[in-house]
mmCIF file of C-alpha atoms and ligand atoms in Angstrom:
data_model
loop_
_atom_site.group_PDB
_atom_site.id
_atom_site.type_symbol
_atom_site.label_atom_id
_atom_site.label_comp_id
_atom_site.label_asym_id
_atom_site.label_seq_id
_atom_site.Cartn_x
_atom_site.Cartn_y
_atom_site.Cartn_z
ATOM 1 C CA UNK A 1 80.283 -25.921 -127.364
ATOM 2 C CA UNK A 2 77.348 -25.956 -124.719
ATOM 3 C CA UNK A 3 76.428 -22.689 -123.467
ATOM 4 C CA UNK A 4 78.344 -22.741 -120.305
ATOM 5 C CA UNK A 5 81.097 -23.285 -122.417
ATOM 6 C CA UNK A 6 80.591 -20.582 -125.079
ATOM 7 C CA UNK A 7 80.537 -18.121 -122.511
ATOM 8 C CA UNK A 8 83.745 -19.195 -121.151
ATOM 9 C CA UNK A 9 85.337 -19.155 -124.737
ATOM 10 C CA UNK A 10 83.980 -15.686 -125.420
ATOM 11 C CA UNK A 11 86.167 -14.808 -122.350
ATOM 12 C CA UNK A 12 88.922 -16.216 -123.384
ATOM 13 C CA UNK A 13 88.672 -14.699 -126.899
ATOM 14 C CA UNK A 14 88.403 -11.411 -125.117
ATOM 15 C CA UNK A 15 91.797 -11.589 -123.757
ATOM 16 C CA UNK A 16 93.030 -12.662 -127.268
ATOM 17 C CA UNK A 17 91.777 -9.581 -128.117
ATOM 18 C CA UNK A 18 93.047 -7.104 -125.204
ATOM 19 C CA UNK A 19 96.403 -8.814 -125.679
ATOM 20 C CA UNK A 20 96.400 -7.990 -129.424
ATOM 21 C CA UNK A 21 95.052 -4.390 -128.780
ATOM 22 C CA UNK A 22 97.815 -3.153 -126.106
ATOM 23 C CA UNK A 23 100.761 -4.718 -127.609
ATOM 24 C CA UNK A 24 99.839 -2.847 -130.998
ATOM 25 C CA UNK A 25 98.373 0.444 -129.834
ATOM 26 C CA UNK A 26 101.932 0.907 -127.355
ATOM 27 C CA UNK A 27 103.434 1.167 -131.263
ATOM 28 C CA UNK A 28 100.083 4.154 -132.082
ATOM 29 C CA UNK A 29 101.568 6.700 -133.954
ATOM 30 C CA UNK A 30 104.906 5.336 -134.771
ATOM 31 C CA UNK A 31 104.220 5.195 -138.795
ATOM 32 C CA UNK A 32 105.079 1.874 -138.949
ATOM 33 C CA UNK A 33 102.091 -0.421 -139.925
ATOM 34 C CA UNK A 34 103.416 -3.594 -140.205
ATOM 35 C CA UNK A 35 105.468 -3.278 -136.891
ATOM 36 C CA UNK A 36 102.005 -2.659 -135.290
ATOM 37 C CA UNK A 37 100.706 -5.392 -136.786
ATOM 38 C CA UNK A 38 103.545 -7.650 -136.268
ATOM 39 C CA UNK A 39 103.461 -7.022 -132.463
ATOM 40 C CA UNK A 40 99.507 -7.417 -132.649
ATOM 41 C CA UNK A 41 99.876 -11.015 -134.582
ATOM 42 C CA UNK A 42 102.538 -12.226 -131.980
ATOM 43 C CA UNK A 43 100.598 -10.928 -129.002
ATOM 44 C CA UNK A 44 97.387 -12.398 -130.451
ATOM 45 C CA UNK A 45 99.600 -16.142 -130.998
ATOM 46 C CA UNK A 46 100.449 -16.299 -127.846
ATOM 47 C CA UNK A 47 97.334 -15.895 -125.699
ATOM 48 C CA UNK A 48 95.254 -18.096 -128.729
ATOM 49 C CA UNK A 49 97.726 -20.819 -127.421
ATOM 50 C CA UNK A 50 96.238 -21.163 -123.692
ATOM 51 C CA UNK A 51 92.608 -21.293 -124.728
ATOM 52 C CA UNK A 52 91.162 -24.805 -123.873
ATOM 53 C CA UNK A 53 89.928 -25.643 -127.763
ATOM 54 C CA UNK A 54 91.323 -27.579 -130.641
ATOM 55 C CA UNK A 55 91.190 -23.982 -132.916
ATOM 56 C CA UNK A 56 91.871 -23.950 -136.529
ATOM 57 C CA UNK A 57 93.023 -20.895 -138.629
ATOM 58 C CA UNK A 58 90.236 -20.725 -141.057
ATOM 59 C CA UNK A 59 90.726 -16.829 -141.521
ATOM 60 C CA UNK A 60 94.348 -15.565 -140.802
ATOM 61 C CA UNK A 61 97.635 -13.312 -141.753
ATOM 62 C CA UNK A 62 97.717 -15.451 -144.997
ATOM 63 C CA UNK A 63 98.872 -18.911 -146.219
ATOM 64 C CA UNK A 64 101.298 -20.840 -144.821
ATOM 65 C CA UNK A 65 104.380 -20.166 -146.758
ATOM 66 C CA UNK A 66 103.510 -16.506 -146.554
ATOM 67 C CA UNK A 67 103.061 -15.912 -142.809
ATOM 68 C CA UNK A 68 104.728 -16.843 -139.932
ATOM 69 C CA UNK A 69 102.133 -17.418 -137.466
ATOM 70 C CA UNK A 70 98.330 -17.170 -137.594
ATOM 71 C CA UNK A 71 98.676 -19.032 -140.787
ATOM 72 C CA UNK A 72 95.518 -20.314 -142.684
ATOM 73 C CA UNK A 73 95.232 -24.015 -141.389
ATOM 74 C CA UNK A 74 97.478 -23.186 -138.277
ATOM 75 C CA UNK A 75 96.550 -25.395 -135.386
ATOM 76 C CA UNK A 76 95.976 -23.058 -132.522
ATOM 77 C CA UNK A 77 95.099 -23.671 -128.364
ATOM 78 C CA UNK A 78 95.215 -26.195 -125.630
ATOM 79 C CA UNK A 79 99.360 -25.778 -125.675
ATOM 80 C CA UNK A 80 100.657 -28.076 -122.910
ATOM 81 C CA UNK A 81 97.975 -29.802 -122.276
ATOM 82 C CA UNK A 82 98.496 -33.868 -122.323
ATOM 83 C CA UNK A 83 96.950 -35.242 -126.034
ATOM 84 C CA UNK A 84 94.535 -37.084 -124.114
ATOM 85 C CA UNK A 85 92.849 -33.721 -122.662
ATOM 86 C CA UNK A 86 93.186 -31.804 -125.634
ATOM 87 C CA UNK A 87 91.093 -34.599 -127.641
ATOM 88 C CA UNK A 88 88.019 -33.494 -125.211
ATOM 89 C CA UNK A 89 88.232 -29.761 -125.784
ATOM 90 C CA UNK A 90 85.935 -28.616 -128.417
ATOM 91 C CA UNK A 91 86.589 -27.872 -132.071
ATOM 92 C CA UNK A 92 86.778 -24.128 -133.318
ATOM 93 C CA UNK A 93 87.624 -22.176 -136.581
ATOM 94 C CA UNK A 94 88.848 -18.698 -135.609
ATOM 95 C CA UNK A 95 89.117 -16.370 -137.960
ATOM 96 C CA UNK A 96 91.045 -12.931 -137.283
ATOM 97 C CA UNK A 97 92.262 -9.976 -137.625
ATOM 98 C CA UNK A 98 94.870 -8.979 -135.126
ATOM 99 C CA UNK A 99 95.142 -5.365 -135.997
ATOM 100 C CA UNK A 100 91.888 -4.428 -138.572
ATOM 101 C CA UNK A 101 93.121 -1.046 -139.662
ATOM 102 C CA UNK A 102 96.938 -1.283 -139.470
ATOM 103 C CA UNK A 103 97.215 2.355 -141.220
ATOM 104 C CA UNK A 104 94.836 3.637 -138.908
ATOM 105 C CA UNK A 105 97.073 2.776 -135.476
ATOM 106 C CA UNK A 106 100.290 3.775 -137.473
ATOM 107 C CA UNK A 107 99.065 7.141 -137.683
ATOM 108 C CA UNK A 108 97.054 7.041 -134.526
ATOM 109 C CA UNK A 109 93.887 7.724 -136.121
ATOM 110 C CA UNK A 110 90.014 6.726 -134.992
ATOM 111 C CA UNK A 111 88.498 3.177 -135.376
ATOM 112 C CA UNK A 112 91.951 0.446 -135.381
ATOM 113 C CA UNK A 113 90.550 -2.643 -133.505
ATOM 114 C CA UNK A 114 91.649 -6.304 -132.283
ATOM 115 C CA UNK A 115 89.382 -9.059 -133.621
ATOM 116 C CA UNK A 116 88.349 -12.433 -133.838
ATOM 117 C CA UNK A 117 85.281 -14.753 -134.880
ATOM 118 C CA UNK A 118 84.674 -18.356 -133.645
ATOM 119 C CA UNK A 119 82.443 -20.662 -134.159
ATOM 120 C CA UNK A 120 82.298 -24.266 -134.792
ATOM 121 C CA UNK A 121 83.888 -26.287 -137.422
ATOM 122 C CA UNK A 122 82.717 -24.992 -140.855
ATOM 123 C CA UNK A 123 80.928 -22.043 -139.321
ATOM 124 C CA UNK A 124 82.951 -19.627 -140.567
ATOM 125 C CA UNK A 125 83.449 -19.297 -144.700
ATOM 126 C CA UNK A 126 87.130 -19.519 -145.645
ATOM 127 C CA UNK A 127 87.255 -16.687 -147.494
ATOM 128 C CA UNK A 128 89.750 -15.730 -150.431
ATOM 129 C CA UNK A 129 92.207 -12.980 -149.671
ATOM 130 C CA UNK A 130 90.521 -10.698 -152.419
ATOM 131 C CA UNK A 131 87.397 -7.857 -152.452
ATOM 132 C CA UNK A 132 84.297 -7.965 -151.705
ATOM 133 C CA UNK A 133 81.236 -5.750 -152.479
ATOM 134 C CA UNK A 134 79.359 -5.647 -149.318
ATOM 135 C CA UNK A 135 76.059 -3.594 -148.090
ATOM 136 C CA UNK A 136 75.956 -3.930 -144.328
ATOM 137 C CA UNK A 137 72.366 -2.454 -142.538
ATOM 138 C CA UNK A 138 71.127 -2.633 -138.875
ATOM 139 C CA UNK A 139 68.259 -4.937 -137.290
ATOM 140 C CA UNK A 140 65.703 -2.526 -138.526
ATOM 141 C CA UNK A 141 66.669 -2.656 -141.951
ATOM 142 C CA UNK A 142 67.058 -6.563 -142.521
ATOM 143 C CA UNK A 143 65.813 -8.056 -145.832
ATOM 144 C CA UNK A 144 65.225 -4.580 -146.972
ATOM 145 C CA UNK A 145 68.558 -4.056 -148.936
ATOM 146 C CA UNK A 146 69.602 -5.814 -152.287
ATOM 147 C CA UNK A 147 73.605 -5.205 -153.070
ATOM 148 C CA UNK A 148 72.577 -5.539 -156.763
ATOM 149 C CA UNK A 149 69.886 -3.004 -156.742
ATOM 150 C CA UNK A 150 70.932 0.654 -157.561
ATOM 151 C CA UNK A 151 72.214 2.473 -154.573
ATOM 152 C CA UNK A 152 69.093 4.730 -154.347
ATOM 153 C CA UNK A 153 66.823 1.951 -154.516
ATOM 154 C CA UNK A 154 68.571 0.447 -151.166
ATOM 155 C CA UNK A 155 69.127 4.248 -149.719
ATOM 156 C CA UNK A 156 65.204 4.431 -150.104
ATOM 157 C CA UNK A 157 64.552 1.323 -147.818
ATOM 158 C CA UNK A 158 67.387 1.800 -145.400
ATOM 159 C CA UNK A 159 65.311 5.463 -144.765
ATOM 160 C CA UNK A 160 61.896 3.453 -144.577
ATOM 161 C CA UNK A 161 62.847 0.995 -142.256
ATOM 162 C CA UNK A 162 64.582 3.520 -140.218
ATOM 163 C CA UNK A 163 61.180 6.208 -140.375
ATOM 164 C CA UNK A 164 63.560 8.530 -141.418
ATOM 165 C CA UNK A 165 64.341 10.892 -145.114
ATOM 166 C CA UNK A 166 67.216 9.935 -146.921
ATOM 167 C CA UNK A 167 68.939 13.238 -146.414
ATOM 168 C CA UNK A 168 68.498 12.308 -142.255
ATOM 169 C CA UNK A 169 70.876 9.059 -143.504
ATOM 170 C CA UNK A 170 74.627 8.616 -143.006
ATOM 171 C CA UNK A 171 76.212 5.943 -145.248
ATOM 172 C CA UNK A 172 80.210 4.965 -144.417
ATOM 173 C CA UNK A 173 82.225 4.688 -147.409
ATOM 174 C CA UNK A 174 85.994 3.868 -147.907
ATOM 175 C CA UNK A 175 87.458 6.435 -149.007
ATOM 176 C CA UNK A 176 89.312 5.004 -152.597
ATOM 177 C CA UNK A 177 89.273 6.116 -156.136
ATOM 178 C CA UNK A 178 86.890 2.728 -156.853
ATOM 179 C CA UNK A 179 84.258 4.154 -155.119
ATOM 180 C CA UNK A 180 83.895 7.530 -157.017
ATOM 181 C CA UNK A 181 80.672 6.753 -158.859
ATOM 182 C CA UNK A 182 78.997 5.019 -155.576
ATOM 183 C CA UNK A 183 79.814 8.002 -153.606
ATOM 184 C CA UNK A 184 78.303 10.082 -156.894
ATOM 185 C CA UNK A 185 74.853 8.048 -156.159
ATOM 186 C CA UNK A 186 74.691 8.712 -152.530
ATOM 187 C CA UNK A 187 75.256 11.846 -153.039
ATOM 188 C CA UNK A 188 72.987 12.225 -155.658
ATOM 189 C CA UNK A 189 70.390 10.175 -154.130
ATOM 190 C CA UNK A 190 70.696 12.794 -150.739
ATOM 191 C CA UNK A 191 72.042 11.199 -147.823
ATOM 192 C CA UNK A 192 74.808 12.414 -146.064
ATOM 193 C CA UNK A 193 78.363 10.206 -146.169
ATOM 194 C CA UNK A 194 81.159 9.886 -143.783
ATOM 195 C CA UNK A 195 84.341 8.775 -145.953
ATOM 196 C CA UNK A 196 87.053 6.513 -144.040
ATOM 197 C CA UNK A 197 90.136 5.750 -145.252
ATOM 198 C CA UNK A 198 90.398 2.431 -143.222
ATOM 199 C CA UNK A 199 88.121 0.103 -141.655
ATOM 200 C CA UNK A 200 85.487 -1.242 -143.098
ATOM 201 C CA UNK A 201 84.604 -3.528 -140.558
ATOM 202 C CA UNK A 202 84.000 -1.741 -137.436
ATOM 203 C CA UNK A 203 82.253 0.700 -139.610
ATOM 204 C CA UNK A 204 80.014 -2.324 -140.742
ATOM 205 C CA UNK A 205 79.535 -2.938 -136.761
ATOM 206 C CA UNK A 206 78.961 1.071 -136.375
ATOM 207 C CA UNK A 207 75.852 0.639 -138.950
ATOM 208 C CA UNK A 208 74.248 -2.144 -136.798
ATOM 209 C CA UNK A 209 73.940 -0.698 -133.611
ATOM 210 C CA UNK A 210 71.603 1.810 -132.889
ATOM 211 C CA UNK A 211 72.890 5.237 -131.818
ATOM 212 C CA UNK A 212 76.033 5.636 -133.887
ATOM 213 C CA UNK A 213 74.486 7.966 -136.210
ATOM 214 C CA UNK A 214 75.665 5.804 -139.194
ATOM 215 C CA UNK A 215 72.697 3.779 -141.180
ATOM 216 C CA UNK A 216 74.855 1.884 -143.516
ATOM 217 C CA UNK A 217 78.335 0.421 -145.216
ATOM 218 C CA UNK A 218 78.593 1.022 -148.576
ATOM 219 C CA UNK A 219 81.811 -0.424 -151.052
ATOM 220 C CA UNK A 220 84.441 -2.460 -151.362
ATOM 221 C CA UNK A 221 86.788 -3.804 -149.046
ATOM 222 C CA UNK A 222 88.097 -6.703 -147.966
ATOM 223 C CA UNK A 223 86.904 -10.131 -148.301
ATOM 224 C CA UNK A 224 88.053 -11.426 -144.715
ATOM 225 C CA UNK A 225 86.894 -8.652 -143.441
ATOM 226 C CA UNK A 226 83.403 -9.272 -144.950
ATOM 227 C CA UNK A 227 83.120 -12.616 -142.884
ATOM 228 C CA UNK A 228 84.279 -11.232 -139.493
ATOM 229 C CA UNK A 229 81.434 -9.008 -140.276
ATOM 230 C CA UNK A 230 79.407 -11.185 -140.814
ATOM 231 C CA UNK A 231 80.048 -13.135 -137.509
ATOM 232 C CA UNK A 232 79.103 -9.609 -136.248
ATOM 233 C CA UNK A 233 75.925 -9.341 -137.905
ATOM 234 C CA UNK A 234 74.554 -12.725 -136.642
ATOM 235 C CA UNK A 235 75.282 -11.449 -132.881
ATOM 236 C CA UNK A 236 73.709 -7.950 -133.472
ATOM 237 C CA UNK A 237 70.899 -8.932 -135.691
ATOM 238 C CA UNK A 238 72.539 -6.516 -138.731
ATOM 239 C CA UNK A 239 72.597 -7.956 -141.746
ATOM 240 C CA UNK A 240 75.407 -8.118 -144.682
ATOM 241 C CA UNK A 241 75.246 -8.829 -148.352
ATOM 242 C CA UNK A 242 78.229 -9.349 -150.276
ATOM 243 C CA UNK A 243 80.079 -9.967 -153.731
ATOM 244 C CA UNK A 244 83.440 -10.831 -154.427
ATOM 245 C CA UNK A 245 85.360 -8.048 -156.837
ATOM 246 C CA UNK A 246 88.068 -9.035 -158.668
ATOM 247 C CA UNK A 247 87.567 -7.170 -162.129
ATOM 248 C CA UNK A 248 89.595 -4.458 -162.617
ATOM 249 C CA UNK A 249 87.846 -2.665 -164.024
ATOM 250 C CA UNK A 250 85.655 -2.430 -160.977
ATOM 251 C CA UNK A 251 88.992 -2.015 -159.016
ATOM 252 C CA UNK A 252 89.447 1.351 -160.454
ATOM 253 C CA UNK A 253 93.374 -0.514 -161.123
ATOM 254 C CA UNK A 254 95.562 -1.078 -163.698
ATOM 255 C CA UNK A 255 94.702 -4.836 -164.839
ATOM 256 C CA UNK A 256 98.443 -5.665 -164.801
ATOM 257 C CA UNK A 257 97.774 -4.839 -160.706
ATOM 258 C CA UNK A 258 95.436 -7.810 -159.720
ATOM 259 C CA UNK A 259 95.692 -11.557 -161.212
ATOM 260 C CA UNK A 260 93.661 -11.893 -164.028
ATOM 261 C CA UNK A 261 90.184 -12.897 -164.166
ATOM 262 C CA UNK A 262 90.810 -16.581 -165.414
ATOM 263 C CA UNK A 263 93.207 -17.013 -162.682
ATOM 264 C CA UNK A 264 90.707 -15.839 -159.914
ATOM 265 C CA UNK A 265 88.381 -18.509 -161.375
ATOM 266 C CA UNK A 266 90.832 -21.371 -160.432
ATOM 267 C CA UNK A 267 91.658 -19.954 -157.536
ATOM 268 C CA UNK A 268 88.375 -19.697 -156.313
ATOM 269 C CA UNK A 269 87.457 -23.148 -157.813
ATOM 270 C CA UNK A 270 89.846 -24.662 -155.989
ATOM 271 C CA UNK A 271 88.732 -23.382 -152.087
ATOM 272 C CA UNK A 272 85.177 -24.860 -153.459
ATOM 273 C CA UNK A 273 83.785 -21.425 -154.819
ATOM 274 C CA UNK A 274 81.760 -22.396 -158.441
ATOM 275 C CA UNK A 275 79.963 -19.432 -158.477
ATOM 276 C CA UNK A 276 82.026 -16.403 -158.474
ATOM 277 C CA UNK A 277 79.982 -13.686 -159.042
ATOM 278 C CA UNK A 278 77.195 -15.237 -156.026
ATOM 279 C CA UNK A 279 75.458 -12.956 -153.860
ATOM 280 C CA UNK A 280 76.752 -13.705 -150.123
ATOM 281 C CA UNK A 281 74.516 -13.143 -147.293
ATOM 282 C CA UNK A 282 75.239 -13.410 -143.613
ATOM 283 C CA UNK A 283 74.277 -17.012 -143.105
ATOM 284 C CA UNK A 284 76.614 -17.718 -146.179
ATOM 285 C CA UNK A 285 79.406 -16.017 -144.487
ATOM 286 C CA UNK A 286 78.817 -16.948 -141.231
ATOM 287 C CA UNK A 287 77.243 -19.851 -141.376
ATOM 288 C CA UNK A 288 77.758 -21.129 -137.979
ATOM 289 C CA UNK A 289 75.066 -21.949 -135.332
ATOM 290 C CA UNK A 290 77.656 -20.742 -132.585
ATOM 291 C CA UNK A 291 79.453 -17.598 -133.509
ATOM 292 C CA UNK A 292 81.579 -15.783 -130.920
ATOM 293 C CA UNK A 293 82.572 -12.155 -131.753
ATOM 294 C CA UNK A 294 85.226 -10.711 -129.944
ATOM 295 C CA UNK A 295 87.081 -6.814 -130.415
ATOM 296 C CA UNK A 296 89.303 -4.966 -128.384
ATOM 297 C CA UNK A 297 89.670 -1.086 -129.133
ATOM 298 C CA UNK A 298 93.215 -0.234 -130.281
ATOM 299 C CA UNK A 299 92.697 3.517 -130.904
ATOM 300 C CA UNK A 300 89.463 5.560 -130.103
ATOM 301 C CA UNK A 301 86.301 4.572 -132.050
ATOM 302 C CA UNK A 302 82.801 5.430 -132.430
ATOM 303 C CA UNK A 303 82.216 2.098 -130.556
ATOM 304 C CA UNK A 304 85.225 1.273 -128.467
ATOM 305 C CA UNK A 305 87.840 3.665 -126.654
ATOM 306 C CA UNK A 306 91.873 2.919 -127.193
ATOM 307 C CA UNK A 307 94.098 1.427 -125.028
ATOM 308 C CA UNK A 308 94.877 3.685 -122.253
ATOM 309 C CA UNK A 309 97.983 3.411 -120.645
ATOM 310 C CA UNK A 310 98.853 4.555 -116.811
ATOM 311 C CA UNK A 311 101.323 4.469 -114.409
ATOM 312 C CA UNK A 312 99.678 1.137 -112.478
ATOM 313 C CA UNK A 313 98.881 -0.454 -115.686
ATOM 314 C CA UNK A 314 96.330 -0.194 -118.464
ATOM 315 C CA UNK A 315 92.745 -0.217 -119.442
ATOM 316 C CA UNK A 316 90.883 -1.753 -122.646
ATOM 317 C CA UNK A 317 87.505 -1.163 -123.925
ATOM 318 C CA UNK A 318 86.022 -4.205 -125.475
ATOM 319 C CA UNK A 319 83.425 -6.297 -127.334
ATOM 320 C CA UNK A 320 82.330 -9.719 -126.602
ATOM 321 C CA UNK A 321 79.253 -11.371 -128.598
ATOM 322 C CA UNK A 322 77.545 -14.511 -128.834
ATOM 323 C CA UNK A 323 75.017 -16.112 -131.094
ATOM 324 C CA UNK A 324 73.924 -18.957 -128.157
ATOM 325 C CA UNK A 325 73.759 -16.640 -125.015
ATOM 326 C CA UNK A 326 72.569 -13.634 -126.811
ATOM 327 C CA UNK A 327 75.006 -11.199 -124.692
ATOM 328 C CA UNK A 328 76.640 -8.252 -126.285
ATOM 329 C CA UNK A 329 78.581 -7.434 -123.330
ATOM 330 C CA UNK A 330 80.862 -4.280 -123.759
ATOM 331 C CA UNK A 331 84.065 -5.304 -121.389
ATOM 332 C CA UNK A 332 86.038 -1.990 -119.707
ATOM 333 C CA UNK A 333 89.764 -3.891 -118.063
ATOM 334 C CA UNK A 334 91.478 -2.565 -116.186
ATOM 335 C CA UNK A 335 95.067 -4.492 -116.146
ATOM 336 C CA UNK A 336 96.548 -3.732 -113.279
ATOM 337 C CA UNK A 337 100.603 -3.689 -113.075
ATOM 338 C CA UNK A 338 101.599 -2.005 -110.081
ATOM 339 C CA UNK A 339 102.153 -3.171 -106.684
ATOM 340 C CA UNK A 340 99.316 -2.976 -103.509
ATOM 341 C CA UNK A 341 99.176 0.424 -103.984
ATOM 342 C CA UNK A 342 97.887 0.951 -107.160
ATOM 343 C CA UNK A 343 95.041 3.324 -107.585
ATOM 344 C CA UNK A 344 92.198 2.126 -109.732
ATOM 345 C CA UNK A 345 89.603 4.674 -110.808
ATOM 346 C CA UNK A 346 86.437 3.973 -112.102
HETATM 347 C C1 LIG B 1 90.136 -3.271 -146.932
HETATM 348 C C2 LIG B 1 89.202 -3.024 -145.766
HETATM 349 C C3 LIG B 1 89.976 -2.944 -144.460
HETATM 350 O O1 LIG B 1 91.911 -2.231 -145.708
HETATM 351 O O2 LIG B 1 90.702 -4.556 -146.817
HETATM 352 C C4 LIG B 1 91.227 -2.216 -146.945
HETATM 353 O O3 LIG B 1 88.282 -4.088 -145.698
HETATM 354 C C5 LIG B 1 92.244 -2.408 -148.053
HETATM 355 O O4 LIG B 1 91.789 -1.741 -149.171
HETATM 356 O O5 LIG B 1 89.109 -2.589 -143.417
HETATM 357 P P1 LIG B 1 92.824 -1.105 -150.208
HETATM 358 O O6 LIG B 1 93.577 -2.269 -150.797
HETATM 359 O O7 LIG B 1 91.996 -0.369 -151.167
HETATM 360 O O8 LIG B 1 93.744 -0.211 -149.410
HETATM 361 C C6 LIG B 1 91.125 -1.934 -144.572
HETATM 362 O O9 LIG B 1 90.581 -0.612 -144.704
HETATM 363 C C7 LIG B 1 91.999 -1.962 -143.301
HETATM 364 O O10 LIG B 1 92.690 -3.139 -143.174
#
């Protein structure tokens, strides 16, 4: 992937990405989550296919015998093409999330997005479908945070690398019974929290950019989700630190609820994890020298608008990132349907 060519791949990522986002937010609203993400997957499947790569699944709708398409290890791109051309097109892990925040577009709430993360082979960590304690912070805040320190300890340094009091901070938290005792130390420690009840991820994006009026991600969520925001991170210059959570005690669940421990430990063993209690950062997550971050706005967000629809055809609001060009280019498309006469406003 030479430059040239990453920013031709980020492209084509970003239709990935609109495709997934206007197939699944034409379903906003309908209370059906995994029809939203059904259509999202499918939509997302299709375009992958005419991208000029040899992609790989690394990070997907689950393992093979479990989902249809998208699978983990799914071969994905250069359909049609003779073998002989295909061998020359360069070799990608994708890992994605065709509709992060399925809940969110079922009910037509804030903050559902179409995403992906590329990069190249072994770039992105193949992540088990579990939790994952993560701490995500802005530019401004990097190498200030510790996810094992107490939460007031990290609240203290997010507010002195900011030049800011605590009680000026906004932390994101998901809103689930597990969190009740972090939410009791942010509270306690001062700052001000904004409780979601989906999405951690492009609340993890929200906390790196400057402007969003949110400082941090606090909590667990998911563990894919933790390494598409970590591809994030490496784009924006955030940074993310994260654990893996499968105790459930920790859970705030029933231990009859989750697989037990021992059982995680093979698990984990087995996809080459030793360590299961390791400290993640971003480079661990994300290792990848060329990372291409891609997300498409399903319903409003504090980042990206929904997909509007109109009678000559519709518009998405997108992101495209990339570690080796160093663009964060926020895409506004308008997909026109209609015939000469359609009106395009700007
Ligand atoms: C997490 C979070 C996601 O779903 O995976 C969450 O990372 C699921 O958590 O952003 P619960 O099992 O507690 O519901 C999302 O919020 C949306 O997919």
């Amino acid at each position: 992937m030479k430059n040239a060519k990453s920013d031709e791949l980020a492209l084509d990522f970003l239709r990935v990405c609109e495709a997934a986002a206007i197939a699944s937010a034409r379903t906003m609203g309908q209370g059906d989550r995994k029809h939203s993400d059904h259509v999202a997957v499918e939509a997302m499947r299709e375009t992958m296919d005419s991208v000029e790569m040899r992609g790989k699944i690394v990070i997907g709708e689950g393992e093979r015998d479990e989902a249809p398409m998208l699978y983990i290890g799914e071969e994905v791109g250069g359909k049609g093409y003779p073998e002989e051309t295909r061998a020359g097109f360069p070799e990608i892990d994708i890992a994605v999330d065709p509709l992060e925040g399925t809940n969110l577009c079922a009910l037509g709430a804030n903050n559902a997005i179409a995403v992906l993360a590329a990069a190249e082979r072994g770039g992105l960590l193949n992540a088990p479908d579990i939790y994952m304690d993560k701490i995500v912070v802005g530019p401004s805040c990097r190498g200030a945070v510790d996810i094992e320190a107490p939460v007031k300890y990290n609240l203290k340094a997010i507010a002195k690398s900011l030049d800011r009091e605590i009680d000026d901070l906004t932390v994101i938290v998901l809103d689930r019974p597990r969190h009740e005792q972090l939410v009791n130390d942010v509270r306690e420690a001062g700052a001000r929290i904004r409780l979601i009840s989906d999405g951690d991820l492009s609340a993890g994006i929200s906390a790196a950019v400057a402007g969003t009026n949110i400082h941090a991600l606090m909590g667990i969520g998911g563990a894919p989700e933790g390494v598409l925001t970590a591809a994030a991170m490496k784009c924006l210059n955030g940074e993310i630190q994260a654990k893996l959570v499968y105790d459930p005690k920790r859970l705030s669940v029933d231990a009859s609820k989750v697989p037990p421990v021992e059982e995680v430990h093979e698990r984990l063993k087995s996809m080459g994890i030793d360590d299961p209690d390791k400290v993640y950062s971003t480079d661990d997550l994300a290792p990848g020298e060329r990372i291409i971050f891609a997300a498409s706005g399903v319903t409003d967000g504090a980042l990206l608008k929904g997909v509007r629809f109109f009678g000559a055809g519709k518009r998405t609001h997108s992101v495209v990132m990339t570690t080796d060009t160093k663009n964060i280019r926020f895409v506004d498309t308008v997909h026109v349907e209609g015939g000469p006469d359609s009106v395009i406003r700007f």
